[in-house]
Amino acid sequence: MQEASLLKQLTLAVMSGQVRAAQDPHRPGWHLAPCVGLLNDPNGFIYHAGYYHLFYQWNPLACAHGSKYWGHWRSADLIHWEHQPLALAPSEEYESHGCYSGSAVIHDERIHLMYTGNVKYPDGSRTAFQCLARENARGEFDKLGPVLSLPVGYTGHVRDPKVWQHDGRWYMVLGAQDLELKGKVLLFRSPDLHQWQSLGEIAGSGISGLNDFGYMWECPDLFALGDEDVLIFCPQGLAAEAERYRNTYQAGYVCGKLDYQQGQFNHGAFHELDAGFEFYAPQTTLAADGRRLLFGWMGIPDQDELYQPTVNYGWIHTMSCPRELSLRNGKVIQRPARELTALRTVLFQWKGSADAAPPLRIDSAEIQLEISGEFTLQLADAMTLEWDGERLTLSRKNLRTGEREFRYWRGSVQQLQLLFDRCSVEIFINNGEGVMTSSYFPQPEPLAIFSGNGELRLRHWLLLSPMLE
């Protein structure tokens, strides 16, 4: 009965809100966005039987972080996406306050979802259950219930299972907060996805030289990349520094080697995945050809979200573009998935001084730059990118305060690739050595305007806007 009521409310929200959302001039042309309501973490990203499946955290009832559902898209090519039946609704007692984030695996030729059932109590306390659901013949998901309750020694903040298979056994990492309010990543092992054995803490505050490193770690993802194992996670509670950790919460990674038998992970230093204003909760999967692909959420929890103008149209947030990951000199490299080149239309090329460069249309566009010397790039009336020979500075007006805010990337810059949509820009530095991902909300018919003495060689494409069916 509870699920039927939730689905009735969801149906009303979609039917009454999607026309208004579609009228928003900032509605993206090629990034994934919710039809109504709030979208956040990518979940259950997986390739199976010719399709990529991307599930997502969704509150269809409001532009706020209320009780979360799982929406579901699929695509054969990472460009053309189609809606699938709603995957999860928070209808059971063990998920009464939301079907929180998780992942997907293939078992017995069917997609299985592992997710966190979030439960809050009237006294302000909470608990969490790690839950399993299985795909049925209709493409819907039957809940199999909790398979792991709250581990001893941790607060109710234990969530976001990422599951994979290694040497015939299943493994799972969980983001957690211990009783001393320190962020951790926990490792578990299972023969069957139902019975889970704890292998202990593999990373966190006080482990592998990280010292005090935040009060909660969210959205862990552990995978092999080249000769390394990479652990992606989102630490909360890091103090801002002059040029890094500038967002409310971070998304980053460490590289090392997981000892599956001992349950130990020796790793190196933490690196942020993105130096822009909005990027969080990334999740990866393997493509059929062996590439490691990533989607991220173009948002940050508790960071002036509700001041975004799309709220007035009843929706908020998008996914990042899909990205290919590789290792270069021990660092994770992110590049736009090669499939995105199919969005390009007519090519325009130019070279010369930045001061002489023509204005370029950027409502839905790609710009590639080869750079020699300093320049400034004004992105419509909404954002500025400046290269001074030592660092890139991205700036904009804060939507809440109106004050100028800044993000930085330091290093040598020879090449930039900028992907624009109507409410976002993703800047890839030196073929993926760095990335700056941000929401922005320009006026209609936005232009990129260059200035400065630097020499530029540029290529520009307008991008198609495939329909989400």
mmCIF file of C-alpha atoms in Angstrom, residues 29-393:
data_model
loop_
_atom_site.group_PDB
_atom_site.id
_atom_site.type_symbol
_atom_site.label_atom_id
_atom_site.label_comp_id
_atom_site.label_asym_id
_atom_site.label_seq_id
_atom_site.Cartn_x
_atom_site.Cartn_y
_atom_site.Cartn_z
ATOM 1 C CA GLY A 29 20.613 19.844 -24.472
ATOM 2 C CA TRP A 30 22.769 16.738 -23.993
ATOM 3 C CA HIS A 31 23.454 16.237 -20.264
ATOM 4 C CA LEU A 32 21.191 13.939 -18.274
ATOM 5 C CA ALA A 33 18.739 15.755 -15.983
ATOM 6 C CA PRO A 34 15.588 14.793 -14.058
ATOM 7 C CA CYS A 35 12.253 15.345 -15.758
ATOM 8 C CA VAL A 36 11.119 17.031 -12.514
ATOM 9 C CA GLY A 37 12.500 17.389 -9.001
ATOM 10 C CA LEU A 38 16.020 16.883 -7.699
ATOM 11 C CA LEU A 39 18.694 14.600 -9.118
ATOM 12 C CA ASN A 40 21.878 13.756 -7.263
ATOM 13 C CA ASP A 41 24.265 10.767 -7.130
ATOM 14 C CA PRO A 42 24.751 8.451 -10.121
ATOM 15 C CA ASN A 43 23.966 4.908 -8.965
ATOM 16 C CA GLY A 44 24.224 1.407 -10.421
ATOM 17 C CA PHE A 45 26.250 2.451 -13.471
ATOM 18 C CA ILE A 46 26.804 -0.786 -15.416
ATOM 19 C CA TYR A 47 27.019 -2.262 -18.923
ATOM 20 C CA HIS A 48 24.899 -5.327 -19.659
ATOM 21 C CA ALA A 49 23.590 -7.058 -22.787
ATOM 22 C CA GLY A 50 24.336 -4.189 -25.157
ATOM 23 C CA TYR A 51 23.188 -1.325 -22.923
ATOM 24 C CA TYR A 52 24.663 1.039 -20.402
ATOM 25 C CA HIS A 53 22.381 1.376 -17.406
ATOM 26 C CA LEU A 54 22.562 4.461 -15.226
ATOM 27 C CA PHE A 55 20.412 4.696 -12.118
ATOM 28 C CA TYR A 56 20.232 7.908 -10.127
ATOM 29 C CA GLN A 57 19.165 9.401 -6.835
ATOM 30 C CA TRP A 58 15.903 11.235 -7.417
ATOM 31 C CA ASN A 59 13.414 13.193 -5.370
ATOM 32 C CA PRO A 60 10.570 13.655 -7.856
ATOM 33 C CA LEU A 61 8.415 15.534 -5.346
ATOM 34 C CA ALA A 62 10.562 18.638 -4.759
ATOM 35 C CA CYS A 63 13.836 20.410 -5.512
ATOM 36 C CA ALA A 64 15.162 19.344 -2.118
ATOM 37 C CA HIS A 65 16.960 16.406 -0.537
ATOM 38 C CA GLY A 66 13.869 14.600 0.678
ATOM 39 C CA SER A 67 13.110 10.892 0.549
ATOM 40 C CA LYS A 68 15.081 9.409 -2.345
ATOM 41 C CA TYR A 69 13.933 7.119 -5.138
ATOM 42 C CA TRP A 70 16.066 5.446 -7.822
ATOM 43 C CA GLY A 71 15.368 6.536 -11.375
ATOM 44 C CA HIS A 72 16.740 4.511 -14.300
ATOM 45 C CA TRP A 73 18.014 5.324 -17.792
ATOM 46 C CA ARG A 74 19.658 3.119 -20.387
ATOM 47 C CA SER A 75 21.643 3.770 -23.569
ATOM 48 C CA ALA A 76 23.372 1.777 -26.276
ATOM 49 C CA ASP A 77 25.889 4.525 -27.055
ATOM 50 C CA LEU A 78 26.209 6.926 -24.051
ATOM 51 C CA ILE A 79 24.471 9.621 -26.128
ATOM 52 C CA HIS A 80 20.885 8.568 -26.784
ATOM 53 C CA TRP A 81 19.178 7.646 -23.506
ATOM 54 C CA GLU A 82 15.740 6.295 -22.761
ATOM 55 C CA HIS A 83 13.719 6.144 -19.564
ATOM 56 C CA GLN A 84 13.192 2.780 -17.885
ATOM 57 C CA PRO A 85 10.677 1.819 -15.179
ATOM 58 C CA LEU A 86 11.308 3.367 -11.794
ATOM 59 C CA ALA A 87 13.815 1.088 -10.057
ATOM 60 C CA LEU A 88 13.235 1.753 -6.350
ATOM 61 C CA ALA A 89 10.749 3.648 -4.198
ATOM 62 C CA PRO A 90 11.240 4.023 -0.409
ATOM 63 C CA SER A 91 8.215 1.957 0.556
ATOM 64 C CA GLU A 92 9.550 -0.456 3.185
ATOM 65 C CA GLU A 93 10.385 0.066 6.864
ATOM 66 C CA TYR A 94 14.069 -0.648 6.252
ATOM 67 C CA GLU A 95 14.247 2.273 3.745
ATOM 68 C CA SER A 96 11.618 4.564 5.248
ATOM 69 C CA HIS A 97 13.680 7.722 4.736
ATOM 70 C CA GLY A 98 15.128 6.955 1.364
ATOM 71 C CA CYS A 99 16.682 4.417 -0.975
ATOM 72 C CA TYR A 100 20.173 5.853 -0.741
ATOM 73 C CA SER A 101 23.052 5.350 -3.145
ATOM 74 C CA GLY A 102 24.548 2.062 -4.268
ATOM 75 C CA SER A 103 25.740 0.050 -7.232
ATOM 76 C CA ALA A 104 24.815 -2.715 -9.667
ATOM 77 C CA VAL A 105 26.309 -6.090 -10.575
ATOM 78 C CA ILE A 106 25.378 -8.872 -12.982
ATOM 79 C CA HIS A 107 24.533 -12.190 -11.308
ATOM 80 C CA ASP A 108 22.733 -15.087 -13.000
ATOM 81 C CA GLU A 109 22.428 -12.914 -16.120
ATOM 82 C CA ARG A 110 20.328 -10.338 -14.285
ATOM 83 C CA ILE A 111 21.102 -6.927 -12.869
ATOM 84 C CA HIS A 112 21.201 -6.849 -9.066
ATOM 85 C CA LEU A 113 21.128 -3.577 -7.155
ATOM 86 C CA MET A 114 22.829 -3.079 -3.801
ATOM 87 C CA TYR A 115 21.722 0.092 -2.036
ATOM 88 C CA THR A 116 21.383 1.679 1.387
ATOM 89 C CA GLY A 117 18.041 1.749 3.146
ATOM 90 C CA ASN A 118 18.054 4.912 5.255
ATOM 91 C CA VAL A 119 16.001 5.019 8.472
ATOM 92 C CA LYS A 120 15.634 8.011 10.789
ATOM 93 C CA TYR A 121 13.998 7.938 14.223
ATOM 94 C CA PRO A 122 11.944 10.617 16.035
ATOM 95 C CA ASP A 123 14.754 11.218 18.564
ATOM 96 C CA GLY A 124 17.114 12.310 15.773
ATOM 97 C CA SER A 125 19.098 9.065 15.604
ATOM 98 C CA ARG A 126 19.343 6.933 12.487
ATOM 99 C CA THR A 127 20.436 3.574 11.155
ATOM 100 C CA ALA A 128 21.220 2.045 7.778
ATOM 101 C CA PHE A 129 20.635 -1.274 6.049
ATOM 102 C CA GLN A 130 22.458 -2.502 2.962
ATOM 103 C CA CYS A 131 19.743 -3.933 0.736
ATOM 104 C CA LEU A 132 19.499 -6.082 -2.386
ATOM 105 C CA ALA A 133 17.085 -5.942 -5.317
ATOM 106 C CA ARG A 134 16.923 -8.183 -8.393
ATOM 107 C CA GLU A 135 15.788 -7.450 -11.944
ATOM 108 C CA ASN A 136 12.712 -9.300 -13.131
ATOM 109 C CA ALA A 137 11.432 -10.173 -16.609
ATOM 110 C CA ARG A 138 9.593 -6.831 -16.915
ATOM 111 C CA GLY A 139 12.745 -4.790 -16.379
ATOM 112 C CA GLU A 140 11.568 -3.849 -12.887
ATOM 113 C CA PHE A 141 13.317 -4.686 -9.613
ATOM 114 C CA ASP A 142 12.065 -6.957 -6.861
ATOM 115 C CA LYS A 143 13.361 -6.088 -3.409
ATOM 116 C CA LEU A 144 15.047 -8.941 -1.548
ATOM 117 C CA GLY A 145 15.453 -6.893 1.632
ATOM 118 C CA PRO A 146 18.425 -6.097 3.857
ATOM 119 C CA VAL A 147 21.539 -8.268 3.602
ATOM 120 C CA LEU A 148 23.682 -6.316 6.066
ATOM 121 C CA SER A 149 22.620 -4.324 9.122
ATOM 122 C CA LEU A 150 24.592 -1.553 10.810
ATOM 123 C CA PRO A 151 28.113 -2.775 11.687
ATOM 124 C CA VAL A 152 29.201 -2.527 15.328
ATOM 125 C CA GLY A 153 31.453 0.440 16.040
ATOM 126 C CA TYR A 154 29.886 2.937 13.629
ATOM 127 C CA THR A 155 27.206 5.601 13.697
ATOM 128 C CA GLY A 156 24.096 5.375 11.529
ATOM 129 C CA HIS A 157 26.138 6.943 8.717
ATOM 130 C CA VAL A 158 27.158 3.786 6.853
ATOM 131 C CA ARG A 159 26.095 3.817 3.213
ATOM 132 C CA ASP A 160 26.743 3.795 -0.526
ATOM 133 C CA PRO A 161 27.780 0.181 -1.244
ATOM 134 C CA LYS A 162 29.946 -0.409 -4.305
ATOM 135 C CA VAL A 163 30.095 -4.119 -5.184
ATOM 136 C CA TRP A 164 32.355 -6.025 -7.604
ATOM 137 C CA GLN A 165 33.569 -9.552 -8.223
ATOM 138 C CA HIS A 166 37.158 -10.770 -7.836
ATOM 139 C CA ASP A 167 38.367 -14.366 -8.173
ATOM 140 C CA GLY A 168 34.834 -15.733 -7.902
ATOM 141 C CA ARG A 169 33.816 -13.852 -4.774
ATOM 142 C CA TRP A 170 31.906 -10.645 -4.245
ATOM 143 C CA TYR A 171 33.453 -7.645 -2.515
ATOM 144 C CA MET A 172 31.843 -4.459 -1.226
ATOM 145 C CA VAL A 173 33.155 -1.141 0.044
ATOM 146 C CA LEU A 174 31.004 1.090 2.242
ATOM 147 C CA GLY A 175 31.423 4.710 3.274
ATOM 148 C CA ALA A 176 31.227 5.053 7.051
ATOM 149 C CA GLN A 177 31.613 7.187 10.148
ATOM 150 C CA ASP A 178 33.072 5.555 13.261
ATOM 151 C CA LEU A 179 32.014 6.336 16.838
ATOM 152 C CA GLU A 180 34.795 8.921 17.110
ATOM 153 C CA LEU A 181 33.192 10.712 14.132
ATOM 154 C CA LYS A 182 35.986 9.872 11.701
ATOM 155 C CA GLY A 183 35.429 8.973 8.061
ATOM 156 C CA LYS A 184 36.288 5.424 6.981
ATOM 157 C CA VAL A 185 35.899 2.924 4.128
ATOM 158 C CA LEU A 186 34.882 -0.616 5.124
ATOM 159 C CA LEU A 187 35.505 -3.783 3.091
ATOM 160 C CA PHE A 188 33.240 -6.856 3.045
ATOM 161 C CA ARG A 189 33.307 -10.196 1.208
ATOM 162 C CA SER A 190 30.494 -12.555 0.174
ATOM 163 C CA PRO A 191 30.060 -15.837 -1.731
ATOM 164 C CA ASP A 192 26.516 -15.032 -2.856
ATOM 165 C CA LEU A 193 25.581 -11.335 -2.369
ATOM 166 C CA HIS A 194 23.504 -12.310 0.692
ATOM 167 C CA GLN A 195 25.966 -13.303 3.445
ATOM 168 C CA TRP A 196 28.678 -10.712 4.073
ATOM 169 C CA GLN A 197 31.880 -11.038 6.106
ATOM 170 C CA SER A 198 33.654 -7.932 7.390
ATOM 171 C CA LEU A 199 37.299 -7.558 6.370
ATOM 172 C CA GLY A 200 37.695 -4.351 8.379
ATOM 173 C CA GLU A 201 38.676 -0.785 7.547
ATOM 174 C CA ILE A 202 40.862 -0.340 4.474
ATOM 175 C CA ALA A 203 41.072 3.471 4.411
ATOM 176 C CA GLY A 204 40.096 6.508 6.423
ATOM 177 C CA SER A 205 41.239 8.994 9.029
ATOM 178 C CA GLY A 206 44.272 7.609 10.839
ATOM 179 C CA ILE A 207 45.007 4.970 8.171
ATOM 180 C CA SER A 208 47.908 4.968 5.658
ATOM 181 C CA GLY A 209 49.162 8.345 6.806
ATOM 182 C CA LEU A 210 46.021 10.388 6.152
ATOM 183 C CA ASN A 211 45.729 11.448 9.813
ATOM 184 C CA ASP A 212 42.509 13.395 10.517
ATOM 185 C CA PHE A 213 40.757 13.450 7.150
ATOM 186 C CA GLY A 214 37.103 14.332 7.589
ATOM 187 C CA TYR A 215 34.162 13.177 9.689
ATOM 188 C CA MET A 216 32.441 11.101 6.976
ATOM 189 C CA TRP A 217 33.482 9.406 3.744
ATOM 190 C CA GLU A 218 30.731 8.920 1.128
ATOM 191 C CA CYS A 219 30.400 7.128 -2.201
ATOM 192 C CA PRO A 220 33.479 4.852 -2.261
ATOM 193 C CA ASP A 221 34.400 3.086 -5.501
ATOM 194 C CA LEU A 222 37.388 0.733 -5.726
ATOM 195 C CA PHE A 223 38.659 -0.588 -9.049
ATOM 196 C CA ALA A 224 41.798 -1.565 -10.941
ATOM 197 C CA LEU A 225 43.252 0.946 -13.381
ATOM 198 C CA GLY A 226 46.457 -0.050 -15.127
ATOM 199 C CA ASP A 227 48.751 -1.588 -12.515
ATOM 200 C CA GLU A 228 47.113 0.236 -9.606
ATOM 201 C CA ASP A 229 43.963 -0.060 -7.543
ATOM 202 C CA VAL A 230 42.129 3.249 -7.285
ATOM 203 C CA LEU A 231 39.827 4.174 -4.416
ATOM 204 C CA ILE A 232 37.485 7.058 -5.173
ATOM 205 C CA PHE A 233 35.597 8.593 -2.248
ATOM 206 C CA CYS A 234 34.018 11.834 -1.057
ATOM 207 C CA PRO A 235 35.389 13.074 2.287
ATOM 208 C CA GLN A 236 33.275 15.509 4.279
ATOM 209 C CA GLY A 237 34.865 17.870 6.776
ATOM 210 C CA LEU A 238 38.141 18.862 5.110
ATOM 211 C CA ALA A 239 39.252 22.415 5.891
ATOM 212 C CA ALA A 240 39.456 24.692 2.861
ATOM 213 C CA GLU A 241 42.938 25.662 1.686
ATOM 214 C CA ALA A 242 44.081 28.547 -0.472
ATOM 215 C CA GLU A 243 43.759 26.704 -3.780
ATOM 216 C CA ARG A 244 42.163 23.330 -2.994
ATOM 217 C CA TYR A 245 39.291 21.849 -0.966
ATOM 218 C CA ARG A 246 37.305 24.984 -1.828
ATOM 219 C CA ASN A 247 33.927 23.250 -2.117
ATOM 220 C CA THR A 248 31.786 22.347 0.874
ATOM 221 C CA TYR A 249 32.676 18.668 0.284
ATOM 222 C CA GLN A 250 35.286 17.053 -1.947
ATOM 223 C CA ALA A 251 35.502 14.178 -4.410
ATOM 224 C CA GLY A 252 38.892 12.559 -4.881
ATOM 225 C CA TYR A 253 40.994 9.408 -4.955
ATOM 226 C CA VAL A 254 44.038 7.568 -3.690
ATOM 227 C CA CYS A 255 46.078 4.976 -5.611
ATOM 228 C CA GLY A 256 47.556 1.821 -4.123
ATOM 229 C CA LYS A 257 47.179 -1.941 -4.034
ATOM 230 C CA LEU A 258 44.419 -3.897 -2.311
ATOM 231 C CA ASP A 259 45.468 -7.106 -0.550
ATOM 232 C CA TYR A 260 42.284 -9.154 -0.944
ATOM 233 C CA GLN A 261 43.401 -11.818 1.501
ATOM 234 C CA GLN A 262 44.499 -9.558 4.351
ATOM 235 C CA GLY A 263 41.933 -6.837 3.713
ATOM 236 C CA GLN A 264 44.592 -4.135 3.576
ATOM 237 C CA PHE A 265 44.996 -1.250 1.158
ATOM 238 C CA ASN A 266 48.322 0.564 1.092
ATOM 239 C CA HIS A 267 47.892 3.800 -0.786
ATOM 240 C CA GLY A 268 49.439 7.156 -1.574
ATOM 241 C CA ALA A 269 48.308 10.755 -1.256
ATOM 242 C CA PHE A 270 44.777 12.076 -1.784
ATOM 243 C CA HIS A 271 44.051 13.964 -5.007
ATOM 244 C CA GLU A 272 40.905 15.879 -5.886
ATOM 245 C CA LEU A 273 39.202 14.611 -9.021
ATOM 246 C CA ASP A 274 37.851 17.996 -10.015
ATOM 247 C CA ALA A 275 38.864 21.601 -9.354
ATOM 248 C CA GLY A 276 35.570 23.222 -10.360
ATOM 249 C CA PHE A 277 32.532 24.388 -8.404
ATOM 250 C CA GLU A 278 30.220 21.350 -8.724
ATOM 251 C CA PHE A 279 31.347 17.740 -8.885
ATOM 252 C CA TYR A 280 30.494 14.982 -6.388
ATOM 253 C CA ALA A 281 29.625 11.301 -5.871
ATOM 254 C CA PRO A 282 31.317 9.899 -9.008
ATOM 255 C CA GLN A 283 30.783 6.252 -9.921
ATOM 256 C CA THR A 284 32.546 4.077 -12.479
ATOM 257 C CA THR A 285 31.951 0.941 -14.519
ATOM 258 C CA LEU A 286 33.702 -1.151 -17.158
ATOM 259 C CA ALA A 287 32.667 -0.767 -20.773
ATOM 260 C CA ALA A 288 32.429 -3.775 -23.044
ATOM 261 C CA ASP A 289 35.813 -2.845 -24.563
ATOM 262 C CA GLY A 290 37.526 -2.656 -21.171
ATOM 263 C CA ARG A 291 37.522 1.101 -20.687
ATOM 264 C CA ARG A 292 36.835 2.428 -17.190
ATOM 265 C CA LEU A 293 34.004 4.973 -17.502
ATOM 266 C CA LEU A 294 32.778 7.522 -14.958
ATOM 267 C CA PHE A 295 29.720 9.665 -14.338
ATOM 268 C CA GLY A 296 29.629 12.324 -11.631
ATOM 269 C CA TRP A 297 26.903 14.470 -10.125
ATOM 270 C CA MET A 298 27.171 18.121 -11.108
ATOM 271 C CA GLY A 299 26.279 19.339 -7.644
ATOM 272 C CA ILE A 300 27.569 19.627 -4.081
ATOM 273 C CA PRO A 301 25.375 18.917 -1.036
ATOM 274 C CA ASP A 302 24.695 21.956 1.171
ATOM 275 C CA GLN A 303 26.346 24.394 -1.246
ATOM 276 C CA ASP A 304 23.760 27.021 -2.219
ATOM 277 C CA GLU A 305 21.902 24.503 -4.379
ATOM 278 C CA LEU A 306 18.432 25.966 -3.971
ATOM 279 C CA TYR A 307 19.493 29.349 -5.354
ATOM 280 C CA GLN A 308 19.923 27.885 -8.826
ATOM 281 C CA PRO A 309 17.365 29.390 -11.231
ATOM 282 C CA THR A 310 16.162 26.014 -12.500
ATOM 283 C CA VAL A 311 14.347 25.581 -9.172
ATOM 284 C CA ASN A 312 11.790 28.082 -10.490
ATOM 285 C CA TYR A 313 10.991 25.536 -13.210
ATOM 286 C CA GLY A 314 10.681 22.617 -10.804
ATOM 287 C CA TRP A 315 13.944 20.737 -11.419
ATOM 288 C CA ILE A 316 17.579 20.883 -10.352
ATOM 289 C CA HIS A 317 20.983 19.327 -11.211
ATOM 290 C CA THR A 318 22.476 17.249 -14.021
ATOM 291 C CA MET A 319 25.013 14.494 -14.439
ATOM 292 C CA SER A 320 28.470 15.258 -15.764
ATOM 293 C CA CYS A 321 29.388 14.029 -19.204
ATOM 294 C CA PRO A 322 30.589 10.403 -19.297
ATOM 295 C CA ARG A 323 34.360 10.220 -18.935
ATOM 296 C CA GLU A 324 37.108 7.718 -19.732
ATOM 297 C CA LEU A 325 39.689 7.098 -17.005
ATOM 298 C CA SER A 326 43.353 6.150 -17.357
ATOM 299 C CA LEU A 327 46.568 6.507 -15.356
ATOM 300 C CA ARG A 328 49.397 8.868 -16.291
ATOM 301 C CA ASN A 329 52.418 9.124 -14.001
ATOM 302 C CA GLY A 330 50.422 7.755 -11.088
ATOM 303 C CA LYS A 331 47.557 10.234 -11.527
ATOM 304 C CA VAL A 332 44.022 9.555 -12.726
ATOM 305 C CA ILE A 333 43.349 11.120 -16.117
ATOM 306 C CA GLN A 334 39.785 12.002 -17.138
ATOM 307 C CA ARG A 335 38.783 12.620 -20.730
ATOM 308 C CA PRO A 336 35.326 12.969 -22.289
ATOM 309 C CA ALA A 337 34.081 9.594 -23.504
ATOM 310 C CA ARG A 338 35.005 9.196 -27.153
ATOM 311 C CA GLU A 339 31.359 8.539 -28.028
ATOM 312 C CA LEU A 340 30.627 12.240 -27.440
ATOM 313 C CA THR A 341 32.388 13.196 -30.672
ATOM 314 C CA ALA A 342 29.206 12.052 -32.451
ATOM 315 C CA LEU A 343 27.513 15.197 -31.079
ATOM 316 C CA ARG A 344 29.741 17.500 -33.122
ATOM 317 C CA THR A 345 28.353 19.387 -36.112
ATOM 318 C CA VAL A 346 30.214 21.864 -38.371
ATOM 319 C CA LEU A 347 33.850 22.547 -37.434
ATOM 320 C CA PHE A 348 35.193 26.116 -37.221
ATOM 321 C CA GLN A 349 38.981 26.632 -36.915
ATOM 322 C CA TRP A 350 41.002 29.742 -36.133
ATOM 323 C CA LYS A 351 44.452 30.788 -34.859
ATOM 324 C CA GLY A 352 45.953 34.079 -33.733
ATOM 325 C CA SER A 353 46.135 36.414 -30.768
ATOM 326 C CA ALA A 354 43.463 36.005 -28.083
ATOM 327 C CA ASP A 355 42.549 39.691 -28.476
ATOM 328 C CA ALA A 356 41.652 39.056 -32.128
ATOM 329 C CA ALA A 357 39.686 35.838 -31.634
ATOM 330 C CA PRO A 358 36.071 35.914 -32.809
ATOM 331 C CA PRO A 359 33.219 35.456 -30.309
ATOM 332 C CA LEU A 360 32.001 31.867 -30.263
ATOM 333 C CA ARG A 361 28.507 30.589 -29.561
ATOM 334 C CA ILE A 362 28.471 28.266 -26.515
ATOM 335 C CA ASP A 363 24.872 27.362 -25.618
ATOM 336 C CA SER A 364 25.684 23.774 -26.640
ATOM 337 C CA ALA A 365 29.223 23.587 -27.919
ATOM 338 C CA GLU A 366 32.763 22.255 -27.701
ATOM 339 C CA ILE A 367 35.948 24.334 -27.892
ATOM 340 C CA GLN A 368 39.459 22.899 -28.120
ATOM 341 C CA LEU A 369 42.363 25.275 -27.498
ATOM 342 C CA GLU A 370 46.113 25.024 -27.961
ATOM 343 C CA ILE A 371 47.666 27.788 -25.880
ATOM 344 C CA SER A 372 50.866 29.812 -25.882
ATOM 345 C CA GLY A 373 50.738 32.773 -23.510
ATOM 346 C CA GLU A 374 48.234 34.325 -21.159
ATOM 347 C CA PHE A 375 44.573 34.914 -21.950
ATOM 348 C CA THR A 376 41.144 35.485 -20.411
ATOM 349 C CA LEU A 377 37.943 33.830 -21.566
ATOM 350 C CA GLN A 378 34.636 35.429 -20.653
ATOM 351 C CA LEU A 379 31.864 32.818 -20.734
ATOM 352 C CA ALA A 380 28.785 34.885 -21.520
ATOM 353 C CA ASP A 381 27.819 36.982 -18.513
ATOM 354 C CA ALA A 382 28.171 34.095 -16.083
ATOM 355 C CA MET A 383 31.750 32.879 -15.658
ATOM 356 C CA THR A 384 35.379 33.837 -16.348
ATOM 357 C CA LEU A 385 38.384 31.598 -17.047
ATOM 358 C CA GLU A 386 41.831 33.186 -16.749
ATOM 359 C CA TRP A 387 45.282 31.707 -17.478
ATOM 360 C CA ASP A 388 48.153 33.805 -16.077
ATOM 361 C CA GLY A 389 51.025 31.485 -16.951
ATOM 362 C CA GLU A 390 51.036 29.754 -13.559
ATOM 363 C CA ARG A 391 47.456 28.826 -12.744
ATOM 364 C CA LEU A 392 43.966 28.670 -14.170
ATOM 365 C CA THR A 393 41.360 30.670 -12.269
#
